[in-house]
GROMACS .gro file of C-alpha atoms in nm:
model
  414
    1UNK     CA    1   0.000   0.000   0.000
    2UNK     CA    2   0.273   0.236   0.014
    3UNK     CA    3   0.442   0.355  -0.281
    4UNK     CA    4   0.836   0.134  -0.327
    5UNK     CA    5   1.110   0.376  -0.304
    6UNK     CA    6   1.351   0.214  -0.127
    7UNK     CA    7   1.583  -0.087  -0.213
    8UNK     CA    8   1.485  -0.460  -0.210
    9UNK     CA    9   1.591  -0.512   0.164
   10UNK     CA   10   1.450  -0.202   0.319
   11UNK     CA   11   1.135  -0.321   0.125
   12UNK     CA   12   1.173  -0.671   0.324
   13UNK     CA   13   1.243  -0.504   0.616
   14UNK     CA   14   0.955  -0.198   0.614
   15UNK     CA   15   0.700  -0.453   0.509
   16UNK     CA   16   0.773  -0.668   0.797
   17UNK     CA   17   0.768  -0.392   1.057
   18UNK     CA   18   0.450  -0.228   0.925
   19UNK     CA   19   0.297  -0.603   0.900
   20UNK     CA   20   0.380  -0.650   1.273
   21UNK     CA   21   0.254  -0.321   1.396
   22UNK     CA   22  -0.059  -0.402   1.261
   23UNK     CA   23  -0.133  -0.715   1.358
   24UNK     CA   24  -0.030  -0.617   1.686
   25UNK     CA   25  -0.203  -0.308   1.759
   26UNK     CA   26  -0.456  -0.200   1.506
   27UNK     CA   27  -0.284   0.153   1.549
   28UNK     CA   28  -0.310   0.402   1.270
   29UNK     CA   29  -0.037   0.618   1.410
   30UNK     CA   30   0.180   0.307   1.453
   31UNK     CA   31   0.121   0.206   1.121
   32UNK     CA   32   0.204   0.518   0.985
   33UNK     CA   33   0.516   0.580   1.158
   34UNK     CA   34   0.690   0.280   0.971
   35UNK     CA   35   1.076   0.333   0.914
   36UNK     CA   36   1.180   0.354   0.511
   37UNK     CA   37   1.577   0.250   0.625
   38UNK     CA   38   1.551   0.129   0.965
   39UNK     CA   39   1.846   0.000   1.093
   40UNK     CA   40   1.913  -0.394   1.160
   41UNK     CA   41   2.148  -0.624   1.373
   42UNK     CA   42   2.267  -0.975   1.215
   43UNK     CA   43   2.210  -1.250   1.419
   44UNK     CA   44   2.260  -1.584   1.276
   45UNK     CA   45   2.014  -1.561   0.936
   46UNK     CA   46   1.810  -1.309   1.082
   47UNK     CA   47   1.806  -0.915   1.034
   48UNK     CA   48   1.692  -0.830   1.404
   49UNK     CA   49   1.506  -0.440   1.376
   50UNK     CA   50   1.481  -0.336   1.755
   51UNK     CA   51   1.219  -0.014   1.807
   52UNK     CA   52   1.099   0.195   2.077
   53UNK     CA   53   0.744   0.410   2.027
   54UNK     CA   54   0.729   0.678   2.358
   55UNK     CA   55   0.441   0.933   2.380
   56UNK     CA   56   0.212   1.086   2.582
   57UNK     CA   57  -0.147   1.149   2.545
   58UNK     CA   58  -0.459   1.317   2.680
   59UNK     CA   59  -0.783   1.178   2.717
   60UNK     CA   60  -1.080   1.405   2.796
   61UNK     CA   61  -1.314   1.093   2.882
   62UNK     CA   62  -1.143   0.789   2.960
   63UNK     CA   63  -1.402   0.569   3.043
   64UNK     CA   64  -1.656   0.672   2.719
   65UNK     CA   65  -1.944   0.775   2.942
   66UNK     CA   66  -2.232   0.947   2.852
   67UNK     CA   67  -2.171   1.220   3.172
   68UNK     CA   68  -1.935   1.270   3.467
   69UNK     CA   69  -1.619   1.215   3.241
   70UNK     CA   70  -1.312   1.133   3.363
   71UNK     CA   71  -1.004   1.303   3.169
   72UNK     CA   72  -0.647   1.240   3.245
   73UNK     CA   73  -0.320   1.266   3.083
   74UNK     CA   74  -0.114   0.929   2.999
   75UNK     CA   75   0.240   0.807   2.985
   76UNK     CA   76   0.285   0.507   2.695
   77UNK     CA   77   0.591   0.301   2.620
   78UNK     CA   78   0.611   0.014   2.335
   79UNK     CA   79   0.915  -0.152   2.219
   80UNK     CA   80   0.906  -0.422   2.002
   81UNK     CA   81   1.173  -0.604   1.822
   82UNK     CA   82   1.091  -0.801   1.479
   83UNK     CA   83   1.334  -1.088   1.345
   84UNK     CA   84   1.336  -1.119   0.905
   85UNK     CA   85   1.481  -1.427   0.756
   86UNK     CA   86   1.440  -1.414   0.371
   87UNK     CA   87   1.547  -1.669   0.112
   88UNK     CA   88   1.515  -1.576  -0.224
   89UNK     CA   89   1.110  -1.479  -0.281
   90UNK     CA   90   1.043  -1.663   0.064
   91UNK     CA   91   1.059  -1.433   0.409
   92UNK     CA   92   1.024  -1.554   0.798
   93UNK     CA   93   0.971  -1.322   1.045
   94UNK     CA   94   0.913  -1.297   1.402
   95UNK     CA   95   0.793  -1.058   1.646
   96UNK     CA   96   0.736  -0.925   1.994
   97UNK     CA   97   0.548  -0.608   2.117
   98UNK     CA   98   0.490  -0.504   2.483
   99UNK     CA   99   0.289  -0.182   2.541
  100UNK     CA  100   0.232  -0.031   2.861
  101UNK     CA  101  -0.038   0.301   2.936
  102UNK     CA  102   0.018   0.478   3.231
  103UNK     CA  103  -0.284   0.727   3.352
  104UNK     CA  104  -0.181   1.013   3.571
  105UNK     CA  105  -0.554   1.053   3.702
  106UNK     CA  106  -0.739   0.713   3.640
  107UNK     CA  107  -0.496   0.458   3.785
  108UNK     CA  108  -0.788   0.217   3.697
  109UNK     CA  109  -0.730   0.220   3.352
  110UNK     CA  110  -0.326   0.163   3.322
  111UNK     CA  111  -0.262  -0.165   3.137
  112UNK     CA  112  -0.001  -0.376   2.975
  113UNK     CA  113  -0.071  -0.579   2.676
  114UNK     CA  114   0.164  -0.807   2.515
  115UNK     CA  115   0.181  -0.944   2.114
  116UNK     CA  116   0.343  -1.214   1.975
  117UNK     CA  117   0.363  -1.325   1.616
  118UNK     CA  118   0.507  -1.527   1.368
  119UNK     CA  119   0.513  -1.582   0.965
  120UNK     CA  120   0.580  -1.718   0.701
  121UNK     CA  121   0.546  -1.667   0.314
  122UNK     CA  122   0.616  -1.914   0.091
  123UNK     CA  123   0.690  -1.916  -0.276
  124UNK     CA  124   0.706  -2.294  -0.359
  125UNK     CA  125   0.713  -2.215  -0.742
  126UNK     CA  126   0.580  -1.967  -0.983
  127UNK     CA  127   0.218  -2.164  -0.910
  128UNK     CA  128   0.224  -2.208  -0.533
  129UNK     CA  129   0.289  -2.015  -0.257
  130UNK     CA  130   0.206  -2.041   0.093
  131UNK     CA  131   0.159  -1.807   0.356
  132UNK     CA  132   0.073  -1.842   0.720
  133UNK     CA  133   0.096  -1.649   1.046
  134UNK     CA  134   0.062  -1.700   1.392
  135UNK     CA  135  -0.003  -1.431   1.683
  136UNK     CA  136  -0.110  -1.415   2.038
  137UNK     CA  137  -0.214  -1.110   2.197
  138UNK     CA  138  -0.268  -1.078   2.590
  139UNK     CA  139  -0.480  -0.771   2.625
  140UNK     CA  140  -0.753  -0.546   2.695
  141UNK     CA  141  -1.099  -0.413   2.630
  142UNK     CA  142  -1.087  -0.036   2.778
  143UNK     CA  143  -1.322   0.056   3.042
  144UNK     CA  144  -1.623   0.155   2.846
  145UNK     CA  145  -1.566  -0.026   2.528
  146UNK     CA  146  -1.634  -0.422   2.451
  147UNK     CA  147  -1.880  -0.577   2.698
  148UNK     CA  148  -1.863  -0.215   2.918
  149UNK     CA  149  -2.022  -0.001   2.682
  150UNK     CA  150  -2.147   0.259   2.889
  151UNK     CA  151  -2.104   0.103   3.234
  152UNK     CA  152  -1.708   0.195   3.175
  153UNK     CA  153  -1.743   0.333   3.546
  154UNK     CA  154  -1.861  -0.006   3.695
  155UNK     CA  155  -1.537  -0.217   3.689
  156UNK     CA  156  -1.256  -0.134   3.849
  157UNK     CA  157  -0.995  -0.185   3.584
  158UNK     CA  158  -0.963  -0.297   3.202
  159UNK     CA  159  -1.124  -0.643   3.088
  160UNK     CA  160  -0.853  -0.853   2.993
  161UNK     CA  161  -0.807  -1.157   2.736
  162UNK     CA  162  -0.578  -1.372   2.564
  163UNK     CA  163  -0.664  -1.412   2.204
  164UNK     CA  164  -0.468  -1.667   1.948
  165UNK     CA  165  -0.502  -1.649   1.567
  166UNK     CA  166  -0.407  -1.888   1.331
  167UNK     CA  167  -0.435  -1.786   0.956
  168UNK     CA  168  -0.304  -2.064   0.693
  169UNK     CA  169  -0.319  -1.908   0.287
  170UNK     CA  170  -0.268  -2.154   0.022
  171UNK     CA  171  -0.252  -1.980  -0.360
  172UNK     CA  172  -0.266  -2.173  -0.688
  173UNK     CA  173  -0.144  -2.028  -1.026
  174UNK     CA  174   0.060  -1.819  -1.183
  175UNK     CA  175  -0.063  -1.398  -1.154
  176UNK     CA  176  -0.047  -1.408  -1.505
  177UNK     CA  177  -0.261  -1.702  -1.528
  178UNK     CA  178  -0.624  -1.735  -1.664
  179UNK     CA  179  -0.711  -1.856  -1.324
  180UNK     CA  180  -0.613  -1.865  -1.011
  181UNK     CA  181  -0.715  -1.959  -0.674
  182UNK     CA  182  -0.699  -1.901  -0.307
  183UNK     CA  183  -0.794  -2.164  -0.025
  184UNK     CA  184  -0.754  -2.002   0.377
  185UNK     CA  185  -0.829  -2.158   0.705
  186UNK     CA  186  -0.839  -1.904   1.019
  187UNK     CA  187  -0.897  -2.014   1.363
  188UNK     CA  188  -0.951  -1.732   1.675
  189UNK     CA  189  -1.020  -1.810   2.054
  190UNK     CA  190  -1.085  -1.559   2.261
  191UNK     CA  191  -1.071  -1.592   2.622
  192UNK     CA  192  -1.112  -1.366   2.911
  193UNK     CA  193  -0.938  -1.370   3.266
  194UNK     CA  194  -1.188  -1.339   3.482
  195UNK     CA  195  -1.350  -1.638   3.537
  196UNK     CA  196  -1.674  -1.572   3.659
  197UNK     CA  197  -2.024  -1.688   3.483
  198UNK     CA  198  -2.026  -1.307   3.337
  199UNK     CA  199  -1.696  -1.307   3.158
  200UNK     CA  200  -1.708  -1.721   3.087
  201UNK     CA  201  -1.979  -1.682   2.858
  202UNK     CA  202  -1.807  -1.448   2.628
  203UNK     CA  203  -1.517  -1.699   2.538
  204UNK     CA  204  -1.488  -1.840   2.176
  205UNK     CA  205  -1.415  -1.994   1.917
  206UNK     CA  206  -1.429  -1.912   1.543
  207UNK     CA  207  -1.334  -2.100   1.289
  208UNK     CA  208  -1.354  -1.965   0.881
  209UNK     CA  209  -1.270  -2.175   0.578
  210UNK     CA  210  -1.276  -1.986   0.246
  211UNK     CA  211  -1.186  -2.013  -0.104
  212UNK     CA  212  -1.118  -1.741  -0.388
  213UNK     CA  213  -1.147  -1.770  -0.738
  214UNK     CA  214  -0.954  -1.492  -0.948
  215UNK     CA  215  -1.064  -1.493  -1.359
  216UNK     CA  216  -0.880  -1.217  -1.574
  217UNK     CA  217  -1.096  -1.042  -1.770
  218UNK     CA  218  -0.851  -0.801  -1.883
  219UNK     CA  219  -0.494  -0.645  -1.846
  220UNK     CA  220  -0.551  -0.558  -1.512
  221UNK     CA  221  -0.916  -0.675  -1.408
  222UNK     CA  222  -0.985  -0.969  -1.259
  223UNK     CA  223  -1.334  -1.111  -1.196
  224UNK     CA  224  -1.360  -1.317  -0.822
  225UNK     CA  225  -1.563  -1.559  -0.661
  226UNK     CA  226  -1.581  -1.578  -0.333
  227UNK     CA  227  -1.727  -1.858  -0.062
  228UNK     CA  228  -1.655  -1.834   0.330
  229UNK     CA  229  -1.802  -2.111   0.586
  230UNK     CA  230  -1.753  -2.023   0.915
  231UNK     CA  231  -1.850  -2.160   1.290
  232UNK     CA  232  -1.891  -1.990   1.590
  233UNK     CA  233  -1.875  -2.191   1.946
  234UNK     CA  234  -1.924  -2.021   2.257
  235UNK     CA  235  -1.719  -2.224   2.548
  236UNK     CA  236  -2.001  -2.117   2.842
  237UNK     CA  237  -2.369  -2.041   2.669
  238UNK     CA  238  -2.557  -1.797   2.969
  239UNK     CA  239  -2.832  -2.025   2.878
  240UNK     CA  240  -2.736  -2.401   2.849
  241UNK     CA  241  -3.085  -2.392   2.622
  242UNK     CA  242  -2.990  -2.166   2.422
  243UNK     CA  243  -2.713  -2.075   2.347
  244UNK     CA  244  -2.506  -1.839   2.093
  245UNK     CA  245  -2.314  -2.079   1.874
  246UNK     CA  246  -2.381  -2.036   1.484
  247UNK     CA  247  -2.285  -2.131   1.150
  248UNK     CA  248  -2.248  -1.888   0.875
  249UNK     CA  249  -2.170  -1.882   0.462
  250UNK     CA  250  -2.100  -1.619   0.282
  251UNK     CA  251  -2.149  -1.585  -0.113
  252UNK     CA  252  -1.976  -1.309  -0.270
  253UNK     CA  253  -1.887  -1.184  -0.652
  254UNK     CA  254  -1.704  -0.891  -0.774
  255UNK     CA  255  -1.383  -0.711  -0.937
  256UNK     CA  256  -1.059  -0.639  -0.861
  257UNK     CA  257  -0.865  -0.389  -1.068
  258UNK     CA  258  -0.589  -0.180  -1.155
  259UNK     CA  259  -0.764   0.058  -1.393
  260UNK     CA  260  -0.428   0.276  -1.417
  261UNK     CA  261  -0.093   0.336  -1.207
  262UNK     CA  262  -0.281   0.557  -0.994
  263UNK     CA  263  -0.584   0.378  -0.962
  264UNK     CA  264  -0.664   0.058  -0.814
  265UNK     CA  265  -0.993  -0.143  -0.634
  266UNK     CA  266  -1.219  -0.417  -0.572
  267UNK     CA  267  -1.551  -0.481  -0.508
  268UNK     CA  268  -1.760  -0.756  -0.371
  269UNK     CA  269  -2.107  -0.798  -0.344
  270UNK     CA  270  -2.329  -1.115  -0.235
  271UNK     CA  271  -2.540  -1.305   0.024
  272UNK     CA  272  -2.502  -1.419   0.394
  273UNK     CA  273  -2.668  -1.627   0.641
  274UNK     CA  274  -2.602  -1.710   0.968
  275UNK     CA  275  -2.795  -1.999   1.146
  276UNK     CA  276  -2.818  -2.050   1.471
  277UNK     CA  277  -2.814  -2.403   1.670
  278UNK     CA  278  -3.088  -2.268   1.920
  279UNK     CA  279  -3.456  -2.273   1.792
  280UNK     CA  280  -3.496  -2.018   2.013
  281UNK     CA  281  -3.318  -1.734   1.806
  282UNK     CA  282  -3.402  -1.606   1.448
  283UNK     CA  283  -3.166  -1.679   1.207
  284UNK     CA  284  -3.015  -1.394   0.955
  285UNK     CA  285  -3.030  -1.392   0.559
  286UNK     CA  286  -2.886  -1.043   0.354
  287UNK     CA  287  -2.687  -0.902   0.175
  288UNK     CA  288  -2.278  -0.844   0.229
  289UNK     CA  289  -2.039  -0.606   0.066
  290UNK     CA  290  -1.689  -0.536   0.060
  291UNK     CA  291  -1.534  -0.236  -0.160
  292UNK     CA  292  -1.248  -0.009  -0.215
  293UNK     CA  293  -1.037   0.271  -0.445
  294UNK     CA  294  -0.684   0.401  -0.394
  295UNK     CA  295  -0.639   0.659  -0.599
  296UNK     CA  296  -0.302   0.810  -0.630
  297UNK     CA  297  -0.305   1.105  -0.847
  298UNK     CA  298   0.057   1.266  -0.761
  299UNK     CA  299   0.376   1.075  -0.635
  300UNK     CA  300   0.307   1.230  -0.263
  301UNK     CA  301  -0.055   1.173  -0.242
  302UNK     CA  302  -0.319   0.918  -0.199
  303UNK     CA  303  -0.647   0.874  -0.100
  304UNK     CA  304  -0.879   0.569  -0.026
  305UNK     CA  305  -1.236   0.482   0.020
  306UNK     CA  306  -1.387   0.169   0.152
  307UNK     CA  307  -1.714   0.060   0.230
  308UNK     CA  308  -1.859  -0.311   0.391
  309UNK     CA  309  -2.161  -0.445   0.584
  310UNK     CA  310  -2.101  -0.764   0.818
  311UNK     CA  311  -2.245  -0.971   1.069
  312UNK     CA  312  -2.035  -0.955   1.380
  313UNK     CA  313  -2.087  -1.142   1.736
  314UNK     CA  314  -2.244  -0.947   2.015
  315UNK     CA  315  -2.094  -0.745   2.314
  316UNK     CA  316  -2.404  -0.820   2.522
  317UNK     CA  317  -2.715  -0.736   2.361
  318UNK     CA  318  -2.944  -0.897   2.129
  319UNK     CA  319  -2.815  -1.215   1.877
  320UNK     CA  320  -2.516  -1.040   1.675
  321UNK     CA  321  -2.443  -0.733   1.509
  322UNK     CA  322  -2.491  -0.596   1.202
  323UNK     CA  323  -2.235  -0.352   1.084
  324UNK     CA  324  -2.203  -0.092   0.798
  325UNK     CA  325  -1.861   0.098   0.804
  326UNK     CA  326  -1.734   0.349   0.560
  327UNK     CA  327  -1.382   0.485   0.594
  328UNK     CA  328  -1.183   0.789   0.393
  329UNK     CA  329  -0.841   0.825   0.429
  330UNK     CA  330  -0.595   1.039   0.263
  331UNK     CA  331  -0.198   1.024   0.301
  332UNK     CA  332   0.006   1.287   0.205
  333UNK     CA  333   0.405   1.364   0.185
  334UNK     CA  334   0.427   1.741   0.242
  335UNK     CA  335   0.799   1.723   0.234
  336UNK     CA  336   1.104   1.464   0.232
  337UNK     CA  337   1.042   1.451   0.631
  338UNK     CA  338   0.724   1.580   0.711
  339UNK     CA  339   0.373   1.369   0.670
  340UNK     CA  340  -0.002   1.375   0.775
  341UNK     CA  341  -0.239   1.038   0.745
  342UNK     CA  342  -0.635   1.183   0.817
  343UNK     CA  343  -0.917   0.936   0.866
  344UNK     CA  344  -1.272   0.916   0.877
  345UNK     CA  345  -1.444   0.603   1.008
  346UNK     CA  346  -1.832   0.594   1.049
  347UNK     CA  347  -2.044   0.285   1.115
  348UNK     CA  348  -2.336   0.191   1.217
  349UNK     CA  349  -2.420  -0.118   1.465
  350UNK     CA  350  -2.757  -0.286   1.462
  351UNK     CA  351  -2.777  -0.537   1.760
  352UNK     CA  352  -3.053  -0.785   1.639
  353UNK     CA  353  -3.295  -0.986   1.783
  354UNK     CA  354  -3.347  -1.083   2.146
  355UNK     CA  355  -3.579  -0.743   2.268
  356UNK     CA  356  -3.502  -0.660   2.616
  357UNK     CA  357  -3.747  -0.516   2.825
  358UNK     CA  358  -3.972  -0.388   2.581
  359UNK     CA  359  -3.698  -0.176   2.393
  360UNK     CA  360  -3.651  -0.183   2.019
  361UNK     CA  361  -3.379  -0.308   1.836
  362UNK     CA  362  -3.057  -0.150   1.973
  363UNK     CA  363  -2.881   0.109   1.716
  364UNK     CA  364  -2.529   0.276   1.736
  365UNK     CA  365  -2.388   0.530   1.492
  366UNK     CA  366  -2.018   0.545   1.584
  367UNK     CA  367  -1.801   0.833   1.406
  368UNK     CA  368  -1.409   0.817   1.422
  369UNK     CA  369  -1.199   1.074   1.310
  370UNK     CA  370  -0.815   1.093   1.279
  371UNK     CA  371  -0.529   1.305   1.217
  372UNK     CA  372  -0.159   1.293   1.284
  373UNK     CA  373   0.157   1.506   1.090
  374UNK     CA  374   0.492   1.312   1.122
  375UNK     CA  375   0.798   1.428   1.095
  376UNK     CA  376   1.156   1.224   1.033
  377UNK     CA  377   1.342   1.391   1.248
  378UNK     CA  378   1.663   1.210   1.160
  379UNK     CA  379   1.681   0.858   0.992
  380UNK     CA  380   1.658   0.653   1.330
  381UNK     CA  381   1.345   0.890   1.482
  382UNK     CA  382   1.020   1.001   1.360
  383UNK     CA  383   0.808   1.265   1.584
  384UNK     CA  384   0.445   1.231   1.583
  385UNK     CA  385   0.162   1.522   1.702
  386UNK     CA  386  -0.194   1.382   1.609
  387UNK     CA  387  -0.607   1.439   1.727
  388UNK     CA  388  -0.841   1.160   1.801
  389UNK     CA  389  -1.182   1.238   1.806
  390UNK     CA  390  -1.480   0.947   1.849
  391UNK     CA  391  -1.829   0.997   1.924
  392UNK     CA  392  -2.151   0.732   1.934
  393UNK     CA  393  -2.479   0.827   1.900
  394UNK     CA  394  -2.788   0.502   1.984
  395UNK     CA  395  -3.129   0.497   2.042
  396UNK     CA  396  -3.015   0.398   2.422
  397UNK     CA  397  -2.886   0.765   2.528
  398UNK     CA  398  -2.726   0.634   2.830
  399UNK     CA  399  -2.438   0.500   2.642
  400UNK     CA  400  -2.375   0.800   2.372
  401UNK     CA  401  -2.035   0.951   2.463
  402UNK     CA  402  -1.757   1.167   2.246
  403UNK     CA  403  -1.380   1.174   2.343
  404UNK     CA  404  -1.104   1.393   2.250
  405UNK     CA  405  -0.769   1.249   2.265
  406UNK     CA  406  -0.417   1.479   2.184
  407UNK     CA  407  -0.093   1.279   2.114
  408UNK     CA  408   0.247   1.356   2.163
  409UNK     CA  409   0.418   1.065   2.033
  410UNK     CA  410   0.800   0.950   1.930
  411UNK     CA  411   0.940   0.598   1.730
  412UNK     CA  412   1.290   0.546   1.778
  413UNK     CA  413   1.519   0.289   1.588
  414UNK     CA  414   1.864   0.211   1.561
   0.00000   0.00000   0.00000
């Protein structure tokens, strides 16, 4: 996604660092604040790429509640070091992440999360490749996020899990080919500390098998079909009679292109439906989508759109969630030092089924916004100042909130 001007082993080793930061964190700003020549250490076959991110930030409502906000200042510290083993077309890599928040005012909601991962891509021939990948995160839901949406002030310090992923990507044909397929197996568990019946019943298990068919229809156009089977188990159901486990398949056809050197995109549309095992709850049939455009219409500028709708498991209300999310982002290079990445995420949740107390079907409209200007200091730092603002908006007032966050942030390599 970002634009190659760098040699082939600053390639290897950017792509690796970005890759981990993302998988790790989910973190715009981290993502963003990838090194182009970061420095590396031999060590047997490895290139070892040690890095320190240190930053501070304020929070004007820590906890996401609807009144009576808390705000506080932070303190956060994440180094990470990432190992790169390449051989030929093939790369291994390895990674570990530790990041630790510090609250000056809400001593409730310091944390320290950890991330582990490992990979592997695999180019058996011109035909086959192979890629999997392997992390482990132990960490946190905020207060007032996940399964403490609006209650953020009713637990004394962030819920936390261990989550493992296993992702296993198996590609068939040549790019150049007529066709050309993709087979992938994903497993996740999630499972939370506490172990009382409240936090037993949220553990899981999903597991997604999938398969992609790419036809060219053109130069740079390729028509895809798409079919995902996947099964959710719940370890604990809150009601042994009926419980949340499902099975879902998704049916999906669209494009992928590269109309131009500027422009690229895909889009999916189809069908989903998600059965339940219990009688007791209604099962969901619609429609899915999945699209995108990156449009790059100088060297130092880009801009991309993306749009989906999803069925997603519930944080505590109704049967699952349906999601629409539409995102904006534009990058640009200002100078040879000095960047800005701005974002706009909005989405709306739809918690179906399962009415509580005579209420109607929950709704959230969520709006994100984000931006940050970096600025390369010298080859081994970058400098980060950004602005975080999120706000949600449902039909149950007692959980709409809005936050400001200001960061003050620094990535430091060799």
């Amino acid at each position: 996604m970002f634009k190659v001007i760098m040699g082939y082993k600053a390639k290897k080793i950017t792509s690796a660092i970005a890759c981990f930061l993302l998988v790790s964190t989910g973190s715009t700003s981290a993502l963003a604040q990838q090194f182009d020549d970061a420095a590396s250490v031999q060590f047997g076959g490895f290139e070892v790429i040690p890095t320190v991110d240190i930053g501070v930030k304020f929070d004007d409502n820590v906890s996401q509640l609807a009144s009576d906000e808390i705000s506080s200042w932070s303190r956060i510290v994440s180094p990470q070091v990432s190992m790169i083993s390449s051989l030929g077309a093939s790369q291994v890599d390895f990674g570990y992440r530790i990041k630790n928040e510090d609250f000056f005012s809400s001593k409730e909601d310091n944390y320290t999360d950890h991330f582990l991962t490992a990979g592997a891509d695999v180019e058996l021939s011109a035909r086959h490749r192979v890629n999997a990948r392997l992390d482990f995160e132990d960490g946190h839901d905020a207060r007032g996020s996940g399964f403490s949406i609006g209650n953020g002030d009713l637990i004394n310090e962030p819920d936390q899990y261990k989550q493992t992923q296993l992702d296993f990507l198996y590609s068939y044909g040549a790019f150049n080919s007529q066709g050309r397929i993709d087979v992938n197996f994903n497993v996740r568990t999630l499972d939370y500390d506490v172990s009382t019946p409240e936090y037993l019943v949220r553990d899981r298990r999903i597991s997604r098998i999938g398969g992609t068919y790419y036809h060219r229809i053109g130069a740079t156009t390729d028509l895809t079909f798409d079919i995902i089977r996947e099964t959710v188990s719940y370890k604990t159901p809150a009601v042994s009679t009926n419980p949340l486990d499902s099975r879902n398949m998704s049916y999906l056809v669209g494009l992928s292109w590269e109309a131009t050197a500027n422009t690229s995109g895909f889009a999916k549309v189809g069908y989903q439906e998600k059965r339940f095992d219990s009688a007791l709850r209604d099962d969901f049939d619609g429609f899915d989508w999945a699209a995108g455009v990156r449009w790059e219409p100088v060297e130092y500028a880009s801009v991309e759109i993306r749009t989906s709708a999803d069925t997603n498991e519930t944080n505590g209300e109704g049967n699952f969630i349906r999601g629409r999310t539409h995102t904006a982002v534009w990058r640009h290079e200002w100078l040879d030092r000095v960047r800005s990445r701005a974002a706009v995420v909005w989405n709306n949740n739809r918690y179906e089924g399962q009415l509580i107390d005579g209420l109607s079907i929950r709704s959230d409209d969520n709006l994100g916004f984000r931006a940050s200007v970096y600025y390369q200091f010298r080859r081994w730092i970058n400098f980060e100042v950004g602005y975080r603002f999120d706000e949600r908006d449902s039909n149950r007032n007692e959980i709409d909130f809005d936050r400001n966050q200001f960061i003050f942030n620094a990535l430091v390599t060799l």
